[in-house]
PDB file of C-alpha atoms in Angstrom:
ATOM      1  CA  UNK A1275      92.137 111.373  64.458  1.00  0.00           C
ATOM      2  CA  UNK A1276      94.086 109.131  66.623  1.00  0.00           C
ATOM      3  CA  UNK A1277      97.485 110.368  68.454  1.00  0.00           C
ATOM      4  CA  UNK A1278     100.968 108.338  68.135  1.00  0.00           C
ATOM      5  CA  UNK A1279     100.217 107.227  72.341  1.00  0.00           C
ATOM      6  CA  UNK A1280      96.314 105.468  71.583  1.00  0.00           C
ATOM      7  CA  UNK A1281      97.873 103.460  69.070  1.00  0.00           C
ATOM      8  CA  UNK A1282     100.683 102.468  71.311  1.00  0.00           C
ATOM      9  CA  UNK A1283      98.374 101.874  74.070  1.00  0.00           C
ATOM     10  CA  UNK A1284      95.793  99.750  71.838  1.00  0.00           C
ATOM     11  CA  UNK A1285      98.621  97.398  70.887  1.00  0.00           C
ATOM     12  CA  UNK A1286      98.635  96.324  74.992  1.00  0.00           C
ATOM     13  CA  UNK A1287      97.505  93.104  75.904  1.00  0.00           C
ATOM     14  CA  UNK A1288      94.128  94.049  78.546  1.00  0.00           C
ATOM     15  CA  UNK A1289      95.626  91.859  81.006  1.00  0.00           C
ATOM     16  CA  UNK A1290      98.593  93.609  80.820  1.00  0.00           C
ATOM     17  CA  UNK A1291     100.243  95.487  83.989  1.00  0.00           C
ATOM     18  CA  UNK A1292     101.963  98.267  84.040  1.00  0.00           C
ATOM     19  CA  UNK A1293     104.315 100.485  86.454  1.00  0.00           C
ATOM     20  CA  UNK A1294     104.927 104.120  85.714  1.00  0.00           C
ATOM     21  CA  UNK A1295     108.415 103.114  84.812  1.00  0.00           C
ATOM     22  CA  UNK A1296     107.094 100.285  82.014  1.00  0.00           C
ATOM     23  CA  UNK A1297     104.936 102.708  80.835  1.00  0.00           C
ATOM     24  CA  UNK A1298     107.405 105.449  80.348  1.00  0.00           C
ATOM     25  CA  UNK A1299     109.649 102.689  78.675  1.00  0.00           C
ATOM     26  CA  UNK A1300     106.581 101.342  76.045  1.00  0.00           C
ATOM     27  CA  UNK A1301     105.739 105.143  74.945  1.00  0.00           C
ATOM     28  CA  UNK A1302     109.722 106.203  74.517  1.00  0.00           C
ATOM     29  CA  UNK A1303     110.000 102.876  72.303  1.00  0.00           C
ATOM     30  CA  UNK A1304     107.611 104.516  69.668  1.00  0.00           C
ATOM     31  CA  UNK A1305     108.448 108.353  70.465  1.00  0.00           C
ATOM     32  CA  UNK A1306     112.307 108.656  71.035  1.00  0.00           C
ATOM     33  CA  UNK A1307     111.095 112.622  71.780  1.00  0.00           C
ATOM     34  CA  UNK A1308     109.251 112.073  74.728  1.00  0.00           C
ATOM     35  CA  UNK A1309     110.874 113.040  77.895  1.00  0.00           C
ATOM     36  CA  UNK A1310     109.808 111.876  81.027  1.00  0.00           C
ATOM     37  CA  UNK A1311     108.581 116.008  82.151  1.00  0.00           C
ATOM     38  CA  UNK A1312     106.230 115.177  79.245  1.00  0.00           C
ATOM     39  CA  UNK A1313     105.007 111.810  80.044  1.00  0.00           C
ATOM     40  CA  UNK A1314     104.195 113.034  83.249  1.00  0.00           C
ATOM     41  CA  UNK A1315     101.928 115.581  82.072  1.00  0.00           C
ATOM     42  CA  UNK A1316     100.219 112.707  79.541  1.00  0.00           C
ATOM     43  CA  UNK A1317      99.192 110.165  82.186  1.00  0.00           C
ATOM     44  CA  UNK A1318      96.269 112.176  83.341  1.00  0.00           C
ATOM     45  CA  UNK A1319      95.392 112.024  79.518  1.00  0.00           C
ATOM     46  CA  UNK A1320      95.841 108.502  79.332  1.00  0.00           C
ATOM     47  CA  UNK A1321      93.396 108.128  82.133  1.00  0.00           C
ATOM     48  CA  UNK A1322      90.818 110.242  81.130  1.00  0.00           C
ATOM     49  CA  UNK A1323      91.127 108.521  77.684  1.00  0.00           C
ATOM     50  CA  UNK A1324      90.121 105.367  79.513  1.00  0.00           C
ATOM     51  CA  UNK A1325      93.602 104.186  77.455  1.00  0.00           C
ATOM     52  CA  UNK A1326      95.061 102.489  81.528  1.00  0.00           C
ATOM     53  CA  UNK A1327      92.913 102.103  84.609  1.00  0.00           C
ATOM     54  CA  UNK A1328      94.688 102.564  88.127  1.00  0.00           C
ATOM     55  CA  UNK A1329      94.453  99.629  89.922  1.00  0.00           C
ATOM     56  CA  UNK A1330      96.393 100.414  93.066  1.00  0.00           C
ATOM     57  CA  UNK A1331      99.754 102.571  93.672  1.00  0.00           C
ATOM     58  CA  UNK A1332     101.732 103.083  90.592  1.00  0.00           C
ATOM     59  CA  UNK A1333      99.904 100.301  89.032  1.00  0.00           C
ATOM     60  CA  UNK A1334      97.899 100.484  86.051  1.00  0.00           C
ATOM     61  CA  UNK A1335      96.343  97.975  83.534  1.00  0.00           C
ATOM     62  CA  UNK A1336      94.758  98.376  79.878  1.00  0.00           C
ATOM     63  CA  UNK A1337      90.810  97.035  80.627  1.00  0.00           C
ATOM     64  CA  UNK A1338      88.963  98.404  83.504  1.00  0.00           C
ATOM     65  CA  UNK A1339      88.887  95.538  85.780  1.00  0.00           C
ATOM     66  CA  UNK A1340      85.471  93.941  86.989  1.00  0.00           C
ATOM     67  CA  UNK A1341      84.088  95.019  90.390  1.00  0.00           C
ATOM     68  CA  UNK A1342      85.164  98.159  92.242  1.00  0.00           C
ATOM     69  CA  UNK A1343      88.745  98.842  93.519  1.00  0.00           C
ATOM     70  CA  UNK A1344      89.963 100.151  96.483  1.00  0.00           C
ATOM     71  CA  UNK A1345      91.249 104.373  96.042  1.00  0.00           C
ATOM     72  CA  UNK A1346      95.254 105.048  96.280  1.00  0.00           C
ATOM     73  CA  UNK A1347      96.275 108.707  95.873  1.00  0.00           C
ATOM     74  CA  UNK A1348      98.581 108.672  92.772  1.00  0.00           C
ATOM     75  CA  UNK A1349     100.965 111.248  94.282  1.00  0.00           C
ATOM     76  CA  UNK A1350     103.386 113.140  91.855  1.00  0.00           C
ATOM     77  CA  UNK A1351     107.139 112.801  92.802  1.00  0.00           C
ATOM     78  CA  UNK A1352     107.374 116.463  94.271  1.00  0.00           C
ATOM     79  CA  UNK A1353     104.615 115.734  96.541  1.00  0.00           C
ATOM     80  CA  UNK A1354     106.034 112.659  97.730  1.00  0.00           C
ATOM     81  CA  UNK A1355     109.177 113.915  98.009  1.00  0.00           C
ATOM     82  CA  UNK A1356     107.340 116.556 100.257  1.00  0.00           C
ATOM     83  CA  UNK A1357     105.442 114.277 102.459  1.00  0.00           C
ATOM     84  CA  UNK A1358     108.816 112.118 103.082  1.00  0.00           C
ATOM     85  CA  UNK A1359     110.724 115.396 104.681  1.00  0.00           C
ATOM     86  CA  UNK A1360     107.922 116.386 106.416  1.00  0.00           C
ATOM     87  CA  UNK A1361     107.575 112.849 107.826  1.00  0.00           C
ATOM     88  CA  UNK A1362     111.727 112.686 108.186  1.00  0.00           C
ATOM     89  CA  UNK A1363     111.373 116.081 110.270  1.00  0.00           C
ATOM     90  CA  UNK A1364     108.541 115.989 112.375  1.00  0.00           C
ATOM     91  CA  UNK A1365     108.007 111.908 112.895  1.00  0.00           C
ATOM     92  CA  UNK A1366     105.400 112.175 115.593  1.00  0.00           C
ATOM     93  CA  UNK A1367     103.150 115.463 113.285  1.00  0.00           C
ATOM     94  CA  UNK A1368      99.583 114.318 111.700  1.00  0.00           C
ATOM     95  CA  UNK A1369      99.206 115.590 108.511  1.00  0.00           C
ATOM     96  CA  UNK A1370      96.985 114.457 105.591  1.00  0.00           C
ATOM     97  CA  UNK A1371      99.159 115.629 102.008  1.00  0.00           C
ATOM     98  CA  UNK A1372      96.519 116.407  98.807  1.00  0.00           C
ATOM     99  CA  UNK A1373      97.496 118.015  95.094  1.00  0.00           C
ATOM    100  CA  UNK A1374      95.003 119.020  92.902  1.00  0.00           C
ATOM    101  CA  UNK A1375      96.543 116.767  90.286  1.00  0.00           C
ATOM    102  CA  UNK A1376      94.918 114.149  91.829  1.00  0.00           C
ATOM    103  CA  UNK A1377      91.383 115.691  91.005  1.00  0.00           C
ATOM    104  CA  UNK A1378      92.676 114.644  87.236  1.00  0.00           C
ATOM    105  CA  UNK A1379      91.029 111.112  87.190  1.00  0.00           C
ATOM    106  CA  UNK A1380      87.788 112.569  88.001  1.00  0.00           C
ATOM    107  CA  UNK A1381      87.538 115.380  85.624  1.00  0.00           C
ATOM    108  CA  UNK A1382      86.912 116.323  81.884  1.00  0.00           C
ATOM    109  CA  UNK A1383      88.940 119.653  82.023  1.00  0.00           C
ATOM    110  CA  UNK A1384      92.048 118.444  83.298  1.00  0.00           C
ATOM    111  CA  UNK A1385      94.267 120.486  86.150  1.00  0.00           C
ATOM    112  CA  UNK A1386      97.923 121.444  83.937  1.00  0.00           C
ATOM    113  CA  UNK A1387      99.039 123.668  87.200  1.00  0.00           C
ATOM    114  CA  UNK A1388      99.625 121.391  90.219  1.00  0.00           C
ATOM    115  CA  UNK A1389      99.141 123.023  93.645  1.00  0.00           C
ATOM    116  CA  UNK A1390      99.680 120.920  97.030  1.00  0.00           C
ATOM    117  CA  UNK A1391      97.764 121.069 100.367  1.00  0.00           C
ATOM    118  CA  UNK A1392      98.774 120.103 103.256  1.00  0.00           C
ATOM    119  CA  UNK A1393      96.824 119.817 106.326  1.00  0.00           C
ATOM    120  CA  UNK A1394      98.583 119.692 109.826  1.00  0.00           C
ATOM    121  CA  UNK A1395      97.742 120.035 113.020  1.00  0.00           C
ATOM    122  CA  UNK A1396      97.040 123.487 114.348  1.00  0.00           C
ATOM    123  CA  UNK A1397     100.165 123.323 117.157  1.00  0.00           C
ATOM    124  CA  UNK A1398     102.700 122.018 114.604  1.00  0.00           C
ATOM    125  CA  UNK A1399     101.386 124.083 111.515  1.00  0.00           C
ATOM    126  CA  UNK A1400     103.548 127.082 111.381  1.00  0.00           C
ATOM    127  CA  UNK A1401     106.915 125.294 112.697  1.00  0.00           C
ATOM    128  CA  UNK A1402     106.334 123.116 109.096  1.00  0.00           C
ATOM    129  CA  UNK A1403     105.549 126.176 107.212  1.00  0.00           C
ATOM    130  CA  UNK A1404     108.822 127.686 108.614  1.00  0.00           C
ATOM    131  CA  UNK A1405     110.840 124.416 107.687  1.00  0.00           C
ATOM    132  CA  UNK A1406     109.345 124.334 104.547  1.00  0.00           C
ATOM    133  CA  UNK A1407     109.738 127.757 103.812  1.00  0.00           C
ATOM    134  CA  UNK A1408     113.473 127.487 103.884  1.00  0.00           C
ATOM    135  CA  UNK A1409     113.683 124.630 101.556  1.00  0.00           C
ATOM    136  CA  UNK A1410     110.947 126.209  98.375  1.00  0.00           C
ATOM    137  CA  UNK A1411     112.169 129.762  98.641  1.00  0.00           C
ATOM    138  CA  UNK A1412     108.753 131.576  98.718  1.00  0.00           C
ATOM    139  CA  UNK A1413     106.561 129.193  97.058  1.00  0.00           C
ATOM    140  CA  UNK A1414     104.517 128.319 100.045  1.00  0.00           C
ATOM    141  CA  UNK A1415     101.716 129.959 101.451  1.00  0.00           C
ATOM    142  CA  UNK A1416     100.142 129.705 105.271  1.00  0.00           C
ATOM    143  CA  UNK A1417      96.207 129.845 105.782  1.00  0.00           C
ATOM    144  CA  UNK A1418      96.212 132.047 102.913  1.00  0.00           C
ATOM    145  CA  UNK A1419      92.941 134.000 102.311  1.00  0.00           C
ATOM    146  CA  UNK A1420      91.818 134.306  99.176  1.00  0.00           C
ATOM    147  CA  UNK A1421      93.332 138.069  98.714  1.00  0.00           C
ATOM    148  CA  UNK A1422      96.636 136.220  99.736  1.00  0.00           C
ATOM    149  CA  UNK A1423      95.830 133.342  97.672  1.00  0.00           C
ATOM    150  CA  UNK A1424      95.296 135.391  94.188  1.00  0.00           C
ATOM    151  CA  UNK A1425      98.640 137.481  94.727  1.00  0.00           C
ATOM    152  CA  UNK A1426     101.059 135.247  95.828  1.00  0.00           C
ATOM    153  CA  UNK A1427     100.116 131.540  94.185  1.00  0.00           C
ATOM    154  CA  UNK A1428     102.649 130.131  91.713  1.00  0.00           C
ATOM    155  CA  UNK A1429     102.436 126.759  90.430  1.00  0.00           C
ATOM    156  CA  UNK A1430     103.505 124.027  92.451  1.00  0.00           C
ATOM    157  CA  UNK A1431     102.723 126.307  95.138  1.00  0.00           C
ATOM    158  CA  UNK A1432     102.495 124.791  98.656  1.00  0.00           C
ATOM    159  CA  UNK A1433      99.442 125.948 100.898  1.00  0.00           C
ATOM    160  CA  UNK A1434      99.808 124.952 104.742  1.00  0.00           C
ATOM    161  CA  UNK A1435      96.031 124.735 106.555  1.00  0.00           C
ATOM    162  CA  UNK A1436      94.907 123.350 109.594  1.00  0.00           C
ATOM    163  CA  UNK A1437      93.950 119.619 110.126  1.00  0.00           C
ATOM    164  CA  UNK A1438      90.693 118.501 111.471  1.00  0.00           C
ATOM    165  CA  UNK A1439      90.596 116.556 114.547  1.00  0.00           C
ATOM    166  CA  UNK A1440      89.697 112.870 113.842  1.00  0.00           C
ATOM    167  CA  UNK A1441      90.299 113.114 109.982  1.00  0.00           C
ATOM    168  CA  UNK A1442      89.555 109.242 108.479  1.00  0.00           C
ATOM    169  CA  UNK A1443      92.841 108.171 107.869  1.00  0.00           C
ATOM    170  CA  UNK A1444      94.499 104.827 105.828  1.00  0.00           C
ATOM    171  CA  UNK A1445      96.601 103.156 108.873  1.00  0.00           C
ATOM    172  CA  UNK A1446      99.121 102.062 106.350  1.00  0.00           C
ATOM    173  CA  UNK A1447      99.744 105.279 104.625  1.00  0.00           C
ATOM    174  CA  UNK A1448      98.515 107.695 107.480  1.00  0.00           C
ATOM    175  CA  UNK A1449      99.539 110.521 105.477  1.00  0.00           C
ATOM    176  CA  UNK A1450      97.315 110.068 102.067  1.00  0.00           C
ATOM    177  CA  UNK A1451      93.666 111.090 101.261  1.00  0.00           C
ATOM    178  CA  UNK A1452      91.635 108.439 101.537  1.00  0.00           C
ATOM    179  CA  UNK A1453      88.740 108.665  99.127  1.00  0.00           C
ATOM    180  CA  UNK A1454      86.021 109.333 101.777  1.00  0.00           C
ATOM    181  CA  UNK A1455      87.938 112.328 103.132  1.00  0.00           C
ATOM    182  CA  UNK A1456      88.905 113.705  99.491  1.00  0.00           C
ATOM    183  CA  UNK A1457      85.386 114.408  98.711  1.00  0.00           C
ATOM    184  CA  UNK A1458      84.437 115.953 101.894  1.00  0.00           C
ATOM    185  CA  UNK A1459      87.245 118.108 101.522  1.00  0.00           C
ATOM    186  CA  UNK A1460      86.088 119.146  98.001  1.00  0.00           C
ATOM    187  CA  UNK A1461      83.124 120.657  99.823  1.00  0.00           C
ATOM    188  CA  UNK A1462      84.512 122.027 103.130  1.00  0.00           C
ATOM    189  CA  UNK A1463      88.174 122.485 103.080  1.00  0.00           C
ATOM    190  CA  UNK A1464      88.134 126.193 101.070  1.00  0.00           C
ATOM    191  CA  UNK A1465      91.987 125.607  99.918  1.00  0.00           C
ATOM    192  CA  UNK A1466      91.457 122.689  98.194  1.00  0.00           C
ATOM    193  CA  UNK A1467      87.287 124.384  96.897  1.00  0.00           C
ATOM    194  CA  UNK A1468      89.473 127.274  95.236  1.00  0.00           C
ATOM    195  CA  UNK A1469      91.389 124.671  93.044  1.00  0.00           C
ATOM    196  CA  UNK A1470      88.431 123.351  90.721  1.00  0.00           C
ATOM    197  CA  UNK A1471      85.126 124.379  89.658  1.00  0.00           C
ATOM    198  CA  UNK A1472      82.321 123.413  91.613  1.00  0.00           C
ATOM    199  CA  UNK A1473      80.400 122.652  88.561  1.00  0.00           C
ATOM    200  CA  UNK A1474      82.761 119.285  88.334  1.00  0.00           C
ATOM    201  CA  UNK A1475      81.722 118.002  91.601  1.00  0.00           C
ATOM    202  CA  UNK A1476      78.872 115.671  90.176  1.00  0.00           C
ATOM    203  CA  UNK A1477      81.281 113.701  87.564  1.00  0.00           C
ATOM    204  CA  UNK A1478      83.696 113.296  89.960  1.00  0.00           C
ATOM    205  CA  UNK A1479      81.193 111.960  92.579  1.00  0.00           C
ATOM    206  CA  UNK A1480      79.823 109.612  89.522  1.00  0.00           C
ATOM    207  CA  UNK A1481      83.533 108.400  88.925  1.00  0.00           C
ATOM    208  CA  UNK A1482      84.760 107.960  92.202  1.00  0.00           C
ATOM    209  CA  UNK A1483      81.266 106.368  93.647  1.00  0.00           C
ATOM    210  CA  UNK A1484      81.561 103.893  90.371  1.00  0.00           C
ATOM    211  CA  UNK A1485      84.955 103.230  90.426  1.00  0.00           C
ATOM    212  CA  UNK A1486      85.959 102.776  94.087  1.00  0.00           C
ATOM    213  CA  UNK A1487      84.448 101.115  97.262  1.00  0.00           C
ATOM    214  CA  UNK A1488      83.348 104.249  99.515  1.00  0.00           C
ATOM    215  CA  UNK A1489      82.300 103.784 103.338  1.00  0.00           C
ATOM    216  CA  UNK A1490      79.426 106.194 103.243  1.00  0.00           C
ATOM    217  CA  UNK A1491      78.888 105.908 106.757  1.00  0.00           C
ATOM    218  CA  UNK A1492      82.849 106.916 107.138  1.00  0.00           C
ATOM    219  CA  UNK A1493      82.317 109.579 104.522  1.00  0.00           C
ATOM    220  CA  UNK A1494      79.485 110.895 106.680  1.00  0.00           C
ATOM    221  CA  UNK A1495      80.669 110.561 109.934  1.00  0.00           C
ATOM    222  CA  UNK A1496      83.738 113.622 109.082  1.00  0.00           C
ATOM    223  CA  UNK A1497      81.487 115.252 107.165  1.00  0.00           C
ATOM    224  CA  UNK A1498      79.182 115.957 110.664  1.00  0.00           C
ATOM    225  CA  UNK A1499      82.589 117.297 111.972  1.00  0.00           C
ATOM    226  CA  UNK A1500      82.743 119.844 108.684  1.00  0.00           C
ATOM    227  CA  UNK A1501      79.937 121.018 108.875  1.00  0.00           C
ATOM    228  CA  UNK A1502      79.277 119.420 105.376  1.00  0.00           C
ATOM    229  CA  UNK A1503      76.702 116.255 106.313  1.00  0.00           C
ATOM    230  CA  UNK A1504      73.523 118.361 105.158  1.00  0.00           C
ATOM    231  CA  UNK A1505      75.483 118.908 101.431  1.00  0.00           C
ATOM    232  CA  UNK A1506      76.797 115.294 100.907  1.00  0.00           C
ATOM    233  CA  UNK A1507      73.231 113.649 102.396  1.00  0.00           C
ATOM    234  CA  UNK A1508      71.018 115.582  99.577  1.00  0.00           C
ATOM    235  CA  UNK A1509      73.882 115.206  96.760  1.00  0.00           C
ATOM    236  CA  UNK A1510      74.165 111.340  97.597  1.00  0.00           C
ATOM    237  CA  UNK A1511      70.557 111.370  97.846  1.00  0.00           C
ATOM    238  CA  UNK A1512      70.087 113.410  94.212  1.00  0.00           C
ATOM    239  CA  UNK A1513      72.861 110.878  92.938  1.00  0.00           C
ATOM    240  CA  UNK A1514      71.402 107.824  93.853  1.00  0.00           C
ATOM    241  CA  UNK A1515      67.987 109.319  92.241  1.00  0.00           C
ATOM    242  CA  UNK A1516      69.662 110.089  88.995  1.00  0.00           C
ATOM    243  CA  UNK A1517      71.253 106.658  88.983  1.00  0.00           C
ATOM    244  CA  UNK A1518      67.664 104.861  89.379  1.00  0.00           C
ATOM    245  CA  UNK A1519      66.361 106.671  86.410  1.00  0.00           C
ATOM    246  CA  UNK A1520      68.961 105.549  84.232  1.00  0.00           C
ATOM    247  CA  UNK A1521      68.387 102.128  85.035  1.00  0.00           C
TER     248      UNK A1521
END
């Protein structure tokens, strides 16, 4: 049976654009109820639904456009918010910002309990963690291990890990995961490992590989410097095989 939002959605144009706002604005008209702490929560289920495709930041569109698109990190207000006072505080720090919320688009059993990641480098790591510290009141965590990890997490918890030298990096938005680093990460960075189940990693690699233009060589290149290159190299390898005998 079909819920109040696919009908909604279904009555869209498939040309038609939308911002987070609009959307918010087209649901409310045929659900007075729904509250924007709600919506939130239904977007990844909108996506998943294939009922909007993301076409770039907070832009989203009711057909899946032709050809591949380039990846933007749909960041949730509180982890924006984050990345801004970080960036406010320490102007000259390199850090890379990741939720698990954005793991949503790729998966079938959808992340409800956001947790944040935030990779700095080693020199400037703990002086965030102690300006962050004052501002969340406890619900931040520092190279936790996994002891540390299982005690203390709460949702929305912020972890603080270091960054990798020479991390691929957008220019524009120096801060975001680029797509190539995101699913290196998913195999070598153990914080963000813990947040999903491994058994996931293949449909997200068949979305994001399908979806988005990837620089393998990019990709590859930071995976060397994780220690991950021998993983990626047989699963793109196994990938590409699968693909082929589909075809």
């Amino acid at each position: 049976n079909k819920v109040w939002y696919e009908d909604v959605m279904m009555d869209q144009p498939d040309d038609r654009i939308f911002s987070r706002k609009v959307l918010f604005t087209e649901l409310k008209r045929a659900n007075q109820e729904l509250n924007y702490n709600t919506f939130k929560w239904l977007m990844p289920e909108l996506l998943s639904k294939g009922l909007i495709f993301r076409v770039g930041y907070d832009t989203y569109t009711r057909s899946m456009p032709s050809g591949k698109l380039w990846y933007t990190p749909d960041y949730s207000k509180y982890a924006q918010t984050l990345l801004n006072t970080i960036e406010s505080e320490y102007p000259l720090a390199e850090f890379y910002v990741f939720e698990s919320i954005l793991l949503n688009e790729f998966l079938n059993h959808q992340i409800a309990q956001n947790t944040i990641v935030i990779q700095v480098e080693k020199e400037v790591g703990s002086f965030v963690f102690d300006f962050l510290d004052e501002k969340l009141g406890g619900r931040i965590l520092y190279k936790p291990d996994e002891r540390e990890y299982q005690r203390y997490w709460r949702e929305n918890c912020v972890i603080i890990v270091d960054r990798v030298s020479e991390s691929p990096r957008d220019r524009q938005n120096p801060h975001h995961m680029i797509l190539e680093k995101l699913l290196v990460d998913l195999f070598a960075e153990t914080a963000i490992k813990r947040l999903f189940s491994p058994g996931e990693y293949p449909l997200i690699m068949e979305i994001a590989t399908g979806r988005y233009f990837i620089d393998e060589k990019k990709m590859l290149r930071y995976a060397r410097r994780r220690n991950a290159a021998e993983k990626m190299i047989v699963y793109m390898e196994t990938f590409r095989d699968d693909c082929k005998g589909k075809l």
